[in-house]
mmCIF file of C-alpha atoms and ligand atoms in Angstrom:
data_model
loop_
_atom_site.group_PDB
_atom_site.id
_atom_site.type_symbol
_atom_site.label_atom_id
_atom_site.label_comp_id
_atom_site.label_asym_id
_atom_site.label_seq_id
_atom_site.Cartn_x
_atom_site.Cartn_y
_atom_site.Cartn_z
ATOM 1 C CA MET A 44 -49.548 -89.780 -10.082
ATOM 2 C CA ARG A 45 -47.071 -91.511 -7.788
ATOM 3 C CA GLN A 46 -48.621 -92.391 -4.426
ATOM 4 C CA LYS A 47 -47.208 -90.652 -1.342
ATOM 5 C CA PHE A 48 -45.299 -92.882 1.051
ATOM 6 C CA VAL A 49 -44.387 -92.284 4.711
ATOM 7 C CA ILE A 50 -41.868 -94.596 6.367
ATOM 8 C CA GLY A 51 -40.836 -94.637 10.015
ATOM 9 C CA ASN A 52 -37.237 -95.625 10.749
ATOM 10 C CA TRP A 53 -37.084 -96.433 14.449
ATOM 11 C CA LYS A 54 -33.317 -97.018 14.272
ATOM 12 C CA MET A 55 -31.914 -98.593 17.488
ATOM 13 C CA HIS A 56 -34.718 -97.308 19.696
ATOM 14 C CA THR A 57 -37.584 -98.714 21.769
ATOM 15 C CA THR A 58 -37.971 -101.548 24.265
ATOM 16 C CA THR A 59 -40.407 -104.436 23.862
ATOM 17 C CA ALA A 60 -43.099 -102.479 25.702
ATOM 18 C CA GLU A 61 -42.423 -99.247 23.796
ATOM 19 C CA ALA A 62 -42.399 -100.987 20.412
ATOM 20 C CA SER A 63 -45.690 -102.683 21.210
ATOM 21 C CA HIS A 64 -47.282 -99.455 22.407
ATOM 22 C CA LEU A 65 -46.005 -97.389 19.483
ATOM 23 C CA ALA A 66 -47.099 -99.904 16.843
ATOM 24 C CA THR A 67 -50.526 -100.247 18.456
ATOM 25 C CA ALA A 68 -50.984 -96.472 18.611
ATOM 26 C CA ILE A 69 -49.910 -95.960 14.987
ATOM 27 C CA ALA A 70 -52.187 -98.757 13.759
ATOM 28 C CA ALA A 71 -55.119 -97.377 15.764
ATOM 29 C CA GLY A 72 -54.577 -93.793 14.611
ATOM 30 C CA MET A 73 -54.111 -94.561 10.952
ATOM 31 C CA GLY A 74 -57.745 -94.470 9.927
ATOM 32 C CA THR A 75 -58.978 -95.924 6.697
ATOM 33 C CA ASP A 76 -57.639 -93.440 4.151
ATOM 34 C CA ASP A 77 -55.545 -95.479 1.779
ATOM 35 C CA ARG A 78 -54.176 -92.695 -0.410
ATOM 36 C CA VAL A 79 -50.812 -92.818 1.377
ATOM 37 C CA THR A 80 -48.652 -95.905 1.845
ATOM 38 C CA VAL A 81 -47.274 -96.190 5.372
ATOM 39 C CA ALA A 82 -44.601 -98.492 6.768
ATOM 40 C CA VAL A 83 -42.614 -98.722 9.988
ATOM 41 C CA CYS A 84 -39.161 -100.252 10.355
ATOM 42 C CA PRO A 85 -38.497 -101.330 13.949
ATOM 43 C CA PRO A 86 -35.266 -102.944 15.181
ATOM 44 C CA PHE A 87 -34.872 -106.642 14.260
ATOM 45 C CA PRO A 88 -35.787 -108.030 17.707
ATOM 46 C CA TYR A 89 -39.222 -106.396 17.582
ATOM 47 C CA LEU A 90 -40.213 -107.231 14.010
ATOM 48 C CA ALA A 91 -42.466 -110.141 14.981
ATOM 49 C CA LEU A 92 -44.089 -108.222 17.809
ATOM 50 C CA VAL A 93 -44.674 -105.090 15.736
ATOM 51 C CA GLY A 94 -45.938 -107.195 12.826
ATOM 52 C CA ASP A 95 -48.468 -108.700 15.192
ATOM 53 C CA ARG A 96 -49.615 -105.294 16.469
ATOM 54 C CA LEU A 97 -49.999 -104.006 12.892
ATOM 55 C CA LYS A 98 -52.173 -106.922 11.790
ATOM 56 C CA GLY A 99 -55.431 -105.749 10.224
ATOM 57 C CA SER A 100 -54.123 -102.181 9.840
ATOM 58 C CA ARG A 101 -52.882 -100.545 6.679
ATOM 59 C CA VAL A 102 -49.367 -100.076 8.078
ATOM 60 C CA ALA A 103 -46.745 -102.288 6.451
ATOM 61 C CA LEU A 104 -43.692 -103.741 8.143
ATOM 62 C CA GLY A 105 -40.132 -103.045 7.053
ATOM 63 C CA ALA A 106 -36.620 -103.803 8.259
ATOM 64 C CA GLN A 107 -33.669 -101.460 8.608
ATOM 65 C CA ASN A 108 -31.065 -103.726 7.052
ATOM 66 C CA LEU A 109 -30.256 -107.264 5.911
ATOM 67 C CA TYR A 110 -27.289 -109.442 5.077
ATOM 68 C CA PRO A 111 -27.075 -110.397 1.397
ATOM 69 C CA ALA A 112 -27.318 -114.188 1.669
ATOM 70 C CA GLN A 113 -30.248 -116.540 2.149
ATOM 71 C CA GLU A 114 -28.601 -118.423 5.025
ATOM 72 C CA GLY A 115 -25.213 -119.566 6.217
ATOM 73 C CA ALA A 116 -22.377 -118.976 8.634
ATOM 74 C CA PHE A 117 -22.849 -115.235 9.119
ATOM 75 C CA THR A 118 -22.896 -114.788 12.869
ATOM 76 C CA GLY A 119 -25.183 -112.011 14.012
ATOM 77 C CA GLU A 120 -26.701 -111.312 10.605
ATOM 78 C CA VAL A 121 -30.293 -111.448 9.343
ATOM 79 C CA SER A 122 -31.260 -112.757 5.899
ATOM 80 C CA PRO A 123 -33.953 -111.588 3.475
ATOM 81 C CA THR A 124 -35.655 -114.964 3.919
ATOM 82 C CA MET A 125 -35.971 -114.295 7.648
ATOM 83 C CA LEU A 126 -37.390 -110.832 7.011
ATOM 84 C CA LEU A 127 -40.019 -112.224 4.662
ATOM 85 C CA ASP A 128 -40.795 -114.957 7.160
ATOM 86 C CA LEU A 129 -41.453 -112.243 9.756
ATOM 87 C CA GLY A 130 -43.859 -110.437 7.443
ATOM 88 C CA CYS A 131 -41.571 -107.667 6.166
ATOM 89 C CA GLN A 132 -42.475 -106.103 2.864
ATOM 90 C CA TYR A 133 -39.785 -103.398 2.854
ATOM 91 C CA VAL A 134 -36.118 -103.042 3.723
ATOM 92 C CA ILE A 135 -34.050 -99.871 4.071
ATOM 93 C CA LEU A 136 -30.617 -100.194 2.445
ATOM 94 C CA GLY A 137 -27.728 -97.781 2.109
ATOM 95 C CA HIS A 138 -28.708 -95.636 5.073
ATOM 96 C CA SER A 139 -26.034 -93.034 5.801
ATOM 97 C CA GLU A 140 -25.508 -94.399 9.306
ATOM 98 C CA ARG A 141 -24.558 -97.729 7.743
ATOM 99 C CA ARG A 142 -22.432 -96.056 5.090
ATOM 100 C CA HIS A 143 -20.581 -93.678 7.401
ATOM 101 C CA THR A 144 -20.701 -95.203 10.884
ATOM 102 C CA LEU A 145 -20.536 -98.877 9.910
ATOM 103 C CA GLY A 146 -18.373 -98.438 6.812
ATOM 104 C CA GLU A 147 -20.602 -100.024 4.176
ATOM 105 C CA SER A 148 -19.278 -99.511 0.657
ATOM 106 C CA ASP A 149 -21.289 -98.813 -2.482
ATOM 107 C CA ALA A 150 -20.341 -102.309 -3.700
ATOM 108 C CA PHE A 151 -21.652 -104.010 -0.559
ATOM 109 C CA ILE A 152 -24.856 -101.980 -0.660
ATOM 110 C CA HIS A 153 -25.261 -102.914 -4.329
ATOM 111 C CA HIS A 154 -24.975 -106.586 -3.398
ATOM 112 C CA LYS A 155 -27.612 -106.138 -0.693
ATOM 113 C CA VAL A 156 -29.987 -104.335 -3.074
ATOM 114 C CA ARG A 157 -29.735 -107.134 -5.628
ATOM 115 C CA VAL A 158 -30.271 -109.917 -3.092
ATOM 116 C CA ALA A 159 -33.188 -108.078 -1.450
ATOM 117 C CA LEU A 160 -34.937 -107.527 -4.782
ATOM 118 C CA ASP A 161 -34.297 -111.114 -5.876
ATOM 119 C CA ALA A 162 -35.863 -112.291 -2.623
ATOM 120 C CA GLY A 163 -39.010 -110.258 -3.255
ATOM 121 C CA LEU A 164 -38.530 -107.373 -0.824
ATOM 122 C CA GLU A 165 -39.300 -103.760 -1.713
ATOM 123 C CA VAL A 166 -36.130 -101.714 -1.286
ATOM 124 C CA ILE A 167 -35.910 -98.195 0.124
ATOM 125 C CA PHE A 168 -32.481 -97.173 -1.142
ATOM 126 C CA CYS A 169 -30.901 -94.235 0.713
ATOM 127 C CA ILE A 170 -28.463 -91.791 -0.811
ATOM 128 C CA GLY A 171 -27.194 -88.380 0.229
ATOM 129 C CA GLU A 172 -24.186 -86.159 0.638
ATOM 130 C CA THR A 173 -22.343 -85.071 3.783
ATOM 131 C CA LEU A 174 -22.030 -81.423 4.807
ATOM 132 C CA ALA A 175 -18.395 -81.317 3.644
ATOM 133 C CA GLN A 176 -19.391 -82.739 0.269
ATOM 134 C CA ARG A 177 -22.189 -80.180 -0.133
ATOM 135 C CA GLN A 178 -19.886 -77.335 0.856
ATOM 136 C CA ALA A 179 -17.313 -78.576 -1.655
ATOM 137 C CA ASP A 180 -20.015 -78.516 -4.339
ATOM 138 C CA GLN A 181 -19.872 -82.305 -4.713
ATOM 139 C CA THR A 182 -23.555 -83.093 -4.132
ATOM 140 C CA ARG A 183 -24.222 -84.010 -7.746
ATOM 141 C CA THR A 184 -21.089 -86.177 -7.983
ATOM 142 C CA VAL A 185 -21.853 -88.043 -4.777
ATOM 143 C CA LEU A 186 -25.479 -88.738 -5.717
ATOM 144 C CA ASP A 187 -24.319 -89.849 -9.145
ATOM 145 C CA ARG A 188 -21.771 -92.284 -7.687
ATOM 146 C CA GLN A 189 -24.215 -93.720 -5.163
ATOM 147 C CA LEU A 190 -26.838 -94.239 -7.869
ATOM 148 C CA LEU A 191 -24.467 -95.731 -10.432
ATOM 149 C CA GLN A 192 -22.653 -98.057 -8.064
ATOM 150 C CA GLY A 193 -25.574 -98.945 -5.840
ATOM 151 C CA LEU A 194 -27.989 -99.801 -8.638
ATOM 152 C CA ASP A 195 -25.600 -101.012 -11.337
ATOM 153 C CA GLY A 196 -27.158 -103.446 -13.785
ATOM 154 C CA LEU A 197 -30.649 -103.592 -12.283
ATOM 155 C CA SER A 198 -33.466 -104.294 -14.715
ATOM 156 C CA ALA A 199 -36.410 -101.989 -15.299
ATOM 157 C CA ALA A 200 -38.650 -104.682 -13.808
ATOM 158 C CA ALA A 201 -36.561 -104.890 -10.627
ATOM 159 C CA LEU A 202 -36.555 -101.103 -10.300
ATOM 160 C CA THR A 203 -40.340 -101.035 -9.951
ATOM 161 C CA HIS A 204 -39.725 -102.586 -6.510
ATOM 162 C CA LEU A 205 -37.287 -99.904 -5.425
ATOM 163 C CA SER A 206 -37.749 -96.365 -4.188
ATOM 164 C CA ILE A 207 -35.074 -93.862 -3.245
ATOM 165 C CA ALA A 208 -34.781 -91.867 -0.042
ATOM 166 C CA TYR A 209 -32.743 -88.698 -0.468
ATOM 167 C CA GLU A 210 -31.209 -88.103 2.930
ATOM 168 C CA PRO A 211 -28.708 -85.262 3.121
ATOM 169 C CA VAL A 212 -26.437 -86.522 5.885
ATOM 170 C CA TRP A 213 -26.085 -83.000 7.254
ATOM 171 C CA ALA A 214 -29.826 -82.746 7.919
ATOM 172 C CA ILE A 215 -30.597 -86.078 9.586
ATOM 173 C CA GLY A 216 -30.715 -87.310 13.130
ATOM 174 C CA GLY A 217 -31.377 -84.001 14.849
ATOM 175 C CA SER A 218 -28.232 -82.409 13.391
ATOM 176 C CA GLY A 219 -29.783 -78.995 13.853
ATOM 177 C CA HIS A 220 -29.618 -78.366 10.096
ATOM 178 C CA HIS A 221 -32.699 -78.536 7.914
ATOM 179 C CA ALA A 222 -32.839 -78.750 4.155
ATOM 180 C CA THR A 223 -35.230 -76.189 2.778
ATOM 181 C CA PRO A 224 -38.094 -77.490 0.625
ATOM 182 C CA GLN A 225 -36.304 -75.937 -2.351
ATOM 183 C CA GLN A 226 -33.061 -77.790 -1.535
ATOM 184 C CA ALA A 227 -35.005 -81.034 -1.238
ATOM 185 C CA GLN A 228 -36.831 -80.399 -4.502
ATOM 186 C CA ASP A 229 -33.576 -79.552 -6.304
ATOM 187 C CA ALA A 230 -31.822 -82.705 -5.080
ATOM 188 C CA HIS A 231 -34.818 -84.864 -6.021
ATOM 189 C CA ALA A 232 -34.781 -83.346 -9.496
ATOM 190 C CA ILE A 233 -31.058 -84.148 -9.858
ATOM 191 C CA ILE A 234 -31.689 -87.734 -8.757
ATOM 192 C CA ARG A 235 -34.682 -88.241 -11.058
ATOM 193 C CA HIS A 236 -32.857 -86.717 -14.011
ATOM 194 C CA ARG A 237 -29.776 -88.882 -13.504
ATOM 195 C CA PHE A 238 -31.898 -91.962 -12.851
ATOM 196 C CA GLY A 239 -33.639 -91.295 -16.167
ATOM 197 C CA GLN A 240 -30.323 -91.045 -17.980
ATOM 198 C CA ILE A 241 -29.202 -94.379 -16.539
ATOM 199 C CA PHE A 242 -32.425 -96.397 -16.551
ATOM 200 C CA GLY A 243 -34.675 -94.586 -19.006
ATOM 201 C CA ALA A 244 -37.345 -91.906 -18.785
ATOM 202 C CA ARG A 245 -40.126 -94.365 -18.059
ATOM 203 C CA SER A 246 -38.385 -95.782 -14.973
ATOM 204 C CA ALA A 247 -37.613 -92.256 -13.779
ATOM 205 C CA GLN A 248 -41.234 -91.213 -14.120
ATOM 206 C CA THR A 249 -42.548 -93.992 -11.897
ATOM 207 C CA LEU A 250 -39.667 -93.846 -9.391
ATOM 208 C CA MET A 251 -40.716 -92.708 -5.913
ATOM 209 C CA ILE A 252 -38.197 -90.416 -4.226
ATOM 210 C CA HIS A 253 -38.706 -89.746 -0.527
ATOM 211 C CA TYR A 254 -37.083 -87.031 1.503
ATOM 212 C CA GLY A 255 -35.455 -87.805 4.856
ATOM 213 C CA GLY A 256 -33.845 -85.283 7.145
ATOM 214 C CA SER A 257 -35.526 -84.298 10.402
ATOM 215 C CA VAL A 258 -38.974 -84.148 8.793
ATOM 216 C CA ASN A 259 -41.504 -83.050 11.417
ATOM 217 C CA PRO A 260 -45.211 -82.137 11.481
ATOM 218 C CA GLU A 261 -44.340 -78.439 11.093
ATOM 219 C CA ASP A 262 -42.402 -78.752 7.827
ATOM 220 C CA ALA A 263 -44.039 -81.882 6.382
ATOM 221 C CA ASP A 264 -46.611 -80.008 4.281
ATOM 222 C CA ALA A 265 -43.993 -77.696 2.787
ATOM 223 C CA LEU A 266 -41.703 -80.621 1.906
ATOM 224 C CA LEU A 267 -44.329 -83.079 0.705
ATOM 225 C CA SER A 268 -46.041 -80.478 -1.466
ATOM 226 C CA ARG A 269 -42.896 -80.000 -3.542
ATOM 227 C CA PRO A 270 -42.889 -81.459 -7.051
ATOM 228 C CA GLY A 271 -40.939 -84.695 -7.115
ATOM 229 C CA VAL A 272 -41.040 -85.232 -3.338
ATOM 230 C CA ASP A 273 -43.049 -88.438 -3.114
ATOM 231 C CA GLY A 274 -42.766 -89.262 0.538
ATOM 232 C CA GLY A 275 -40.811 -89.008 3.743
ATOM 233 C CA LEU A 276 -38.403 -91.264 5.612
ATOM 234 C CA ILE A 277 -38.886 -90.225 9.202
ATOM 235 C CA GLY A 278 -36.429 -90.940 12.018
ATOM 236 C CA GLY A 279 -36.894 -89.013 15.276
ATOM 237 C CA ASP A 280 -40.520 -88.109 14.712
ATOM 238 C CA SER A 281 -41.482 -91.720 14.005
ATOM 239 C CA LEU A 282 -40.784 -92.647 17.630
ATOM 240 C CA LYS A 283 -44.019 -91.140 18.879
ATOM 241 C CA ALA A 284 -47.375 -91.888 17.316
ATOM 242 C CA GLU A 285 -48.652 -88.314 17.384
ATOM 243 C CA PRO A 286 -46.010 -86.577 15.206
ATOM 244 C CA PHE A 287 -45.724 -89.600 12.919
ATOM 245 C CA LEU A 288 -49.476 -89.666 12.336
ATOM 246 C CA ALA A 289 -49.442 -85.887 11.799
ATOM 247 C CA ILE A 290 -46.863 -86.373 9.026
ATOM 248 C CA VAL A 291 -49.069 -89.089 7.487
ATOM 249 C CA GLN A 292 -51.955 -86.577 7.571
ATOM 250 C CA ALA A 293 -49.759 -84.009 5.815
ATOM 251 C CA ALA A 294 -49.059 -86.587 3.099
ATOM 252 C CA ILE A 295 -52.784 -87.291 2.763
ATOM 253 C CA ARG A 296 -53.433 -83.550 2.366
ATOM 254 C CA GLN A 297 -50.950 -83.449 -0.489
ATOM 255 C CA THR A 298 -52.828 -86.177 -2.331
ATOM 256 C CA GLN A 299 -55.756 -83.764 -2.449
ATOM 257 C CA THR A 300 -53.727 -81.156 -4.325
ATOM 258 C CA PRO A 301 -51.959 -83.052 -7.087
ATOM 259 C CA VAL A 302 -48.714 -81.436 -8.156
ATOM 260 C CA GLU A 303 -46.842 -81.746 -11.360
ATOM 261 C CA ALA A 304 -44.131 -84.424 -11.224
ATOM 262 C CA ALA A 305 -40.614 -83.057 -11.380
HETATM 263 C C1 LIG B 412 -33.089 -91.068 9.069
HETATM 264 O O1 LIG B 412 -31.973 -91.133 9.549
HETATM 265 O O2 LIG B 412 -33.535 -91.973 8.322
HETATM 266 C C2 LIG B 412 -33.892 -89.898 9.388
HETATM 267 C C3 LIG B 412 -34.659 -89.411 8.463
HETATM 268 O O3 LIG B 412 -33.751 -89.402 10.632
HETATM 269 P P1 LIG B 412 -34.338 -88.019 11.209
HETATM 270 O O4 LIG B 412 -35.746 -87.877 10.751
HETATM 271 O O5 LIG B 412 -34.246 -88.170 12.697
HETATM 272 O O6 LIG B 412 -33.463 -86.955 10.669
#
């Protein structure tokens, strides 16, 4: 069975004091149950601090982005080497805010994925359709394009270091819309099926697919209990220890009731 995974994406939030307090509270509240993998992704300036606060806990450190080069004249950018140096194990790539607000193309994201994997980072690769695309019945086409172009040419070995976060753009960031557990399950099944066609059934079987889209303690059980929903990428509710830890508890509960993989 694929292990459940809960990731906190702090986006461009927190101050030094808040990041320190939040990381300390999450580490302290995590307990010793190791059936769920947990990671938090603070803003770049707080990676070292948060890494320090997480020391000795079972919470891993991740980054929200990188630039696809080891070093060089790239003013303002952060390399995979720097992330590893700061203790990052994970990096989020292809987030919809980077695709739609910052204009990142599938080709650029593909380059980042390759460089991150080559460097030894574990990639959390985000895909998802906008509301207009869903309403125009283009969900399948969009997911297909993002998968094909974002992961083109990756080896089966490299793919064992990559998981996918399905994030319907219309349901993230407090949009007021929520995907139902059935909608999440259906989209995950589409992704896993297509992934299997491209990379083989074996890769599809071990692939972790997380759901992201305003996940909160109230709907976490319903979402995480769905076949094929292997974890959650949490934005808003990762900014306070209590709801984030409650979602981790929901994931732990789901490990006690194994479900059939979709
Ligand atoms: C996200 O944008 O990664 C996310 C899941 O945000 P939220 O939980 O706030 O919708």
